[in-house]
mmCIF file of C-alpha atoms in Angstrom:
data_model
loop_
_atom_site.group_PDB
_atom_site.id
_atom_site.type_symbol
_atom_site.label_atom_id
_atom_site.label_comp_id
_atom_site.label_asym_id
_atom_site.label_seq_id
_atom_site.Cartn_x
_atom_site.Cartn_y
_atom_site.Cartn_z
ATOM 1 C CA UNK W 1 98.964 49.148 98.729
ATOM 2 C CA UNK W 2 99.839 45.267 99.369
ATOM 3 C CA UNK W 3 97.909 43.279 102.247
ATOM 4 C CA UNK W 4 98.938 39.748 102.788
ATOM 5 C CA UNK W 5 97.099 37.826 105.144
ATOM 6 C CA UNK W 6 98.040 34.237 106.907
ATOM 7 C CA UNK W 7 95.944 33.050 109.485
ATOM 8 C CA UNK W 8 94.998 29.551 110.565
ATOM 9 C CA UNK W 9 93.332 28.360 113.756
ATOM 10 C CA UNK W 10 95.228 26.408 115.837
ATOM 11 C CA UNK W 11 93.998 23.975 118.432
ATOM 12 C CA UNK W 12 95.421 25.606 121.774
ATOM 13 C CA UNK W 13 94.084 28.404 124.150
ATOM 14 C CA UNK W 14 95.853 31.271 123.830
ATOM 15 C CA UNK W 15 97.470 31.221 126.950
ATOM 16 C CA UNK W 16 99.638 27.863 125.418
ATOM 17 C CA UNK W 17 99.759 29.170 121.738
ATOM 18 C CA UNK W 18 100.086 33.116 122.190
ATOM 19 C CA UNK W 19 103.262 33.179 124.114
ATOM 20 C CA UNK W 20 104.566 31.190 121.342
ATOM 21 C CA UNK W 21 104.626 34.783 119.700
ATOM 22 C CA UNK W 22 107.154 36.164 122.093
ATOM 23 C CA UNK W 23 109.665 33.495 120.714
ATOM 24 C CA UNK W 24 110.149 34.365 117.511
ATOM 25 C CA UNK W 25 113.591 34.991 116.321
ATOM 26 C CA UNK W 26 115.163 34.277 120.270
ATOM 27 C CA UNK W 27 117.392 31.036 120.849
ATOM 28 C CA UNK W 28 113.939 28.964 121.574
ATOM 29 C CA UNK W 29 112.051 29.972 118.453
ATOM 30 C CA UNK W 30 109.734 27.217 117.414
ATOM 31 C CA UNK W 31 107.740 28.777 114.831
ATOM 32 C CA UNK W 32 110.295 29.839 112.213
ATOM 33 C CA UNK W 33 110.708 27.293 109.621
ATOM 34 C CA UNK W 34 114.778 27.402 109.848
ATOM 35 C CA UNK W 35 117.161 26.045 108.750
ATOM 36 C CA UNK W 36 114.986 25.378 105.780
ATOM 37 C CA UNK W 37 114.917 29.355 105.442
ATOM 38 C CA UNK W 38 116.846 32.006 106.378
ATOM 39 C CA UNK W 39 116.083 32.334 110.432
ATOM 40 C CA UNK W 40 114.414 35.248 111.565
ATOM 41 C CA UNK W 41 116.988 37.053 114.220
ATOM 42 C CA UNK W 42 116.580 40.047 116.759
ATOM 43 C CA UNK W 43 119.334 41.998 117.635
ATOM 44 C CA UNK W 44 118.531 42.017 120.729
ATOM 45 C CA UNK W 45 115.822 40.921 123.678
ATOM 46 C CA UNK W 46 112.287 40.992 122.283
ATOM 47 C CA UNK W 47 111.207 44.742 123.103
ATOM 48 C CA UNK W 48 110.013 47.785 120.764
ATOM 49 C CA UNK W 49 113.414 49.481 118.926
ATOM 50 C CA UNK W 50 114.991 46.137 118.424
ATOM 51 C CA UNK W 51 116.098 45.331 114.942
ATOM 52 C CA UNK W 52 115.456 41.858 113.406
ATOM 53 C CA UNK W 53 115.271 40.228 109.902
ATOM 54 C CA UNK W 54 115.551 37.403 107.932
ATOM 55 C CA UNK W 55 118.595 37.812 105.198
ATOM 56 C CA UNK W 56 118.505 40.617 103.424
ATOM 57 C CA UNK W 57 114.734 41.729 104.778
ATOM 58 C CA UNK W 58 115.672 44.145 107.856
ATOM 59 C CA UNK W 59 112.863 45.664 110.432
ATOM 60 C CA UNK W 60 112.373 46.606 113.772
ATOM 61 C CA UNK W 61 109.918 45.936 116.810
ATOM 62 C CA UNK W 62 107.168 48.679 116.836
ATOM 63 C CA UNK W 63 105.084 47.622 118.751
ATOM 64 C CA UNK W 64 104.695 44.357 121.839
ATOM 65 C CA UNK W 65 101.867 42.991 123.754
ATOM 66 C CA UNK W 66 103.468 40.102 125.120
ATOM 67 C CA UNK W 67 101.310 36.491 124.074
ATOM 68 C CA UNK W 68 98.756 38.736 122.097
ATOM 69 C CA UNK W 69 100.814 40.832 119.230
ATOM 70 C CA UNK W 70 103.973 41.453 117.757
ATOM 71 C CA UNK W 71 103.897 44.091 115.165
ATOM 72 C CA UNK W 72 107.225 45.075 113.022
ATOM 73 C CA UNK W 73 108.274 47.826 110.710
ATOM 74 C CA UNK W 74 109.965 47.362 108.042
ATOM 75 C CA UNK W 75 113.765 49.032 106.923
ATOM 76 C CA UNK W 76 112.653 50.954 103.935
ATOM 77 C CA UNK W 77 116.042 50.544 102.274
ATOM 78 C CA UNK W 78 114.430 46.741 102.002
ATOM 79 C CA UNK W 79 112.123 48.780 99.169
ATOM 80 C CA UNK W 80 108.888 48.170 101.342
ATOM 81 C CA UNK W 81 106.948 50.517 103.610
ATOM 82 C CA UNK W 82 104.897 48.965 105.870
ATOM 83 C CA UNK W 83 103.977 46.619 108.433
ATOM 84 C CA UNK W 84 104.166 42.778 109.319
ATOM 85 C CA UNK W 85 102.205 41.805 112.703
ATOM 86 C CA UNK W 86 101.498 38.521 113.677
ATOM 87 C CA UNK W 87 98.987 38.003 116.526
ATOM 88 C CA UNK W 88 96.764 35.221 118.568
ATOM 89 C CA UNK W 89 93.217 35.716 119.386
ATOM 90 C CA UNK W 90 91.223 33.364 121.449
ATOM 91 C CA UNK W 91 88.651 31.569 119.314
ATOM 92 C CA UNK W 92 87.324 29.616 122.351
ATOM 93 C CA UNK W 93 88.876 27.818 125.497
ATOM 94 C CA UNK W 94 90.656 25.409 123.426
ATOM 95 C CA UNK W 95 91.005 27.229 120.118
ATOM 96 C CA UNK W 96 93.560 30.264 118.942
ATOM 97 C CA UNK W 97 93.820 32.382 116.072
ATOM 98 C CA UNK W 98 97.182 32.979 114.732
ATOM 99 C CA UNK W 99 97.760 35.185 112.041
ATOM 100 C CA UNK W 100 100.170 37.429 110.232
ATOM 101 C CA UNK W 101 99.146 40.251 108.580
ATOM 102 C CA UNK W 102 101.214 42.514 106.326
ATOM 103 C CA UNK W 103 100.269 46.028 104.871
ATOM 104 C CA UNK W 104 102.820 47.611 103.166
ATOM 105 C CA UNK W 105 103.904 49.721 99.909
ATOM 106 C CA UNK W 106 106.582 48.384 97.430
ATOM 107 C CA UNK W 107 109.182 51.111 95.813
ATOM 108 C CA UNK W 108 112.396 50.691 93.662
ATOM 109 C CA UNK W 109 113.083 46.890 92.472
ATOM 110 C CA UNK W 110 110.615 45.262 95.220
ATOM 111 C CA UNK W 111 107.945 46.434 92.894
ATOM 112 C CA UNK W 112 109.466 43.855 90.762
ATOM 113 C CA UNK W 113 111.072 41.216 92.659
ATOM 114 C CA UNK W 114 107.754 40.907 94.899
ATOM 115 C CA UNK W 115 105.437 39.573 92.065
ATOM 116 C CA UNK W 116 107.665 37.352 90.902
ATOM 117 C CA UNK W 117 109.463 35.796 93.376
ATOM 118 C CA UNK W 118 109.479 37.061 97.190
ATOM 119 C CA UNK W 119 105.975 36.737 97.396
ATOM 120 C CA UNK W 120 106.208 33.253 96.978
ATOM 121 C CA UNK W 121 108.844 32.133 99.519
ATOM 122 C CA UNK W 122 106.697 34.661 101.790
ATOM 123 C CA UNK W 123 103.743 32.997 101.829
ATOM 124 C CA UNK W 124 105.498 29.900 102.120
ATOM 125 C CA UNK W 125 107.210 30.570 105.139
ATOM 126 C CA UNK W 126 104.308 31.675 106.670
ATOM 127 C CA UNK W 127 102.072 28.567 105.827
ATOM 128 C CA UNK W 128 105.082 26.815 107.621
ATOM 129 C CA UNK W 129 105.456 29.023 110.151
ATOM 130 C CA UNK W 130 101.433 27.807 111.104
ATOM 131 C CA UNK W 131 102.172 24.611 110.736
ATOM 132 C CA UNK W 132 104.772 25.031 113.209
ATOM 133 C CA UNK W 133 102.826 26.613 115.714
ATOM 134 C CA UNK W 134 100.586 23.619 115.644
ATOM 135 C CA UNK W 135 103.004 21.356 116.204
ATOM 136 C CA UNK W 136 104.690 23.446 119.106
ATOM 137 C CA UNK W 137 100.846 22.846 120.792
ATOM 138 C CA UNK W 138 101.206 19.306 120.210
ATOM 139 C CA UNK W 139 99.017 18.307 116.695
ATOM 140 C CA UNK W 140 99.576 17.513 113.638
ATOM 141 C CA UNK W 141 99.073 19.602 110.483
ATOM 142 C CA UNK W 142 95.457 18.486 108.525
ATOM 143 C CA UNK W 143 97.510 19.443 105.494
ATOM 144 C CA UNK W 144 101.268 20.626 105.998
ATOM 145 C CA UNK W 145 102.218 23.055 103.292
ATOM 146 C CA UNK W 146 103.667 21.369 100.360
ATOM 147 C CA UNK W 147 106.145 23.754 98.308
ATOM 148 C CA UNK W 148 105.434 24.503 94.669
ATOM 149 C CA UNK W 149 108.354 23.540 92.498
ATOM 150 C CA UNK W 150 108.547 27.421 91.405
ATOM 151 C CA UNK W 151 108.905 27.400 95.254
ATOM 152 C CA UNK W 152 112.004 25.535 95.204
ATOM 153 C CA UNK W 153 113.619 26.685 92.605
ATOM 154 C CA UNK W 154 113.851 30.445 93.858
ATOM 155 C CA UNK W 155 114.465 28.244 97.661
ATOM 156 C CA UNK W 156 117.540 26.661 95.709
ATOM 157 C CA UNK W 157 118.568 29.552 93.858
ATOM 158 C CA UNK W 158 118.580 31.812 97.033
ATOM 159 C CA UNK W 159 120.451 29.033 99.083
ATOM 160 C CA UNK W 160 122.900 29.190 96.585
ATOM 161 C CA UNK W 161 123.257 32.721 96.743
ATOM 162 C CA UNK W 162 124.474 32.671 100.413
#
């Protein structure tokens, strides 16, 4: 079993940062770090049954509590089993936790490709995707992500792939 865990507090009550959630991979998405990666689509309105993904990485809405949690399950033919949920918690009046958590099991090449190179873009994205939401609230990163050159080689390599 894999868990992968992003979280970061950002400086916004959850009733300015959570709804950010319900965003994701609509027409007005601010968090997704696109066009530098692969944008994260739905298929359809934001609602559990809808298919989404980013490239080759398919999944669908499982679950939706709108400003508070969006949970996804992923396509096994993608070689994973398992969740990715992202959700905000109030940390205070002025303070949110947002955070993405996946738990999942890898099969077939994933058990390879993972380790070597999707993890990498994955938690890259994701440390974007944060500093996103802070900026969406109006602040500044204390330390943007900065991607590893092993990080942009496999970016290059899988923009060049396309």
């Amino acid at each position: 079993m894999v868990r992968n865990v992003h979280e970061r507090l950002v400086p916004g009550p959850l009733s300015e940062v959570g709804p950010l959630l319900d965003r994701l991979g609509g027409p007005d998405d601010v968090l997704w770090p696109s066009p530098a990666w692969t944008p994260m689509v739905l298929d359809g309105p934001l609602a559990v049954g809808t298919t989404a993904g980013h490239g080759p990485v398919r999944y669908r809405v499982t679950a939706h509590e709108p400003g508070r949690r969006l949970e996804f399950t992923f396509d096994m033919r993608t070689g994973v089993r398992g969740t990715h949920t992202f959700t905000a918690e109030s940390a205070g009046p002025d303070s949110t936790v947002l955070r993405h958590d996946m738990v999942f099991r890898l099969f077939g090449a994933t058990r390879l490709t993972w380790p070597l190179a999707v993890r990498w873009m994955h938690d890259s994205v994701l440390e974007e995707l944060l500093d996103n939401a802070e900026r969406a609230v109006g602040t500044r990163p204390a330390r943007p992500v900065r991607r590893s050159p092993w990080v942009r080689l496999l970016q290059s390599v899988t923009h060049a792939a396309r």
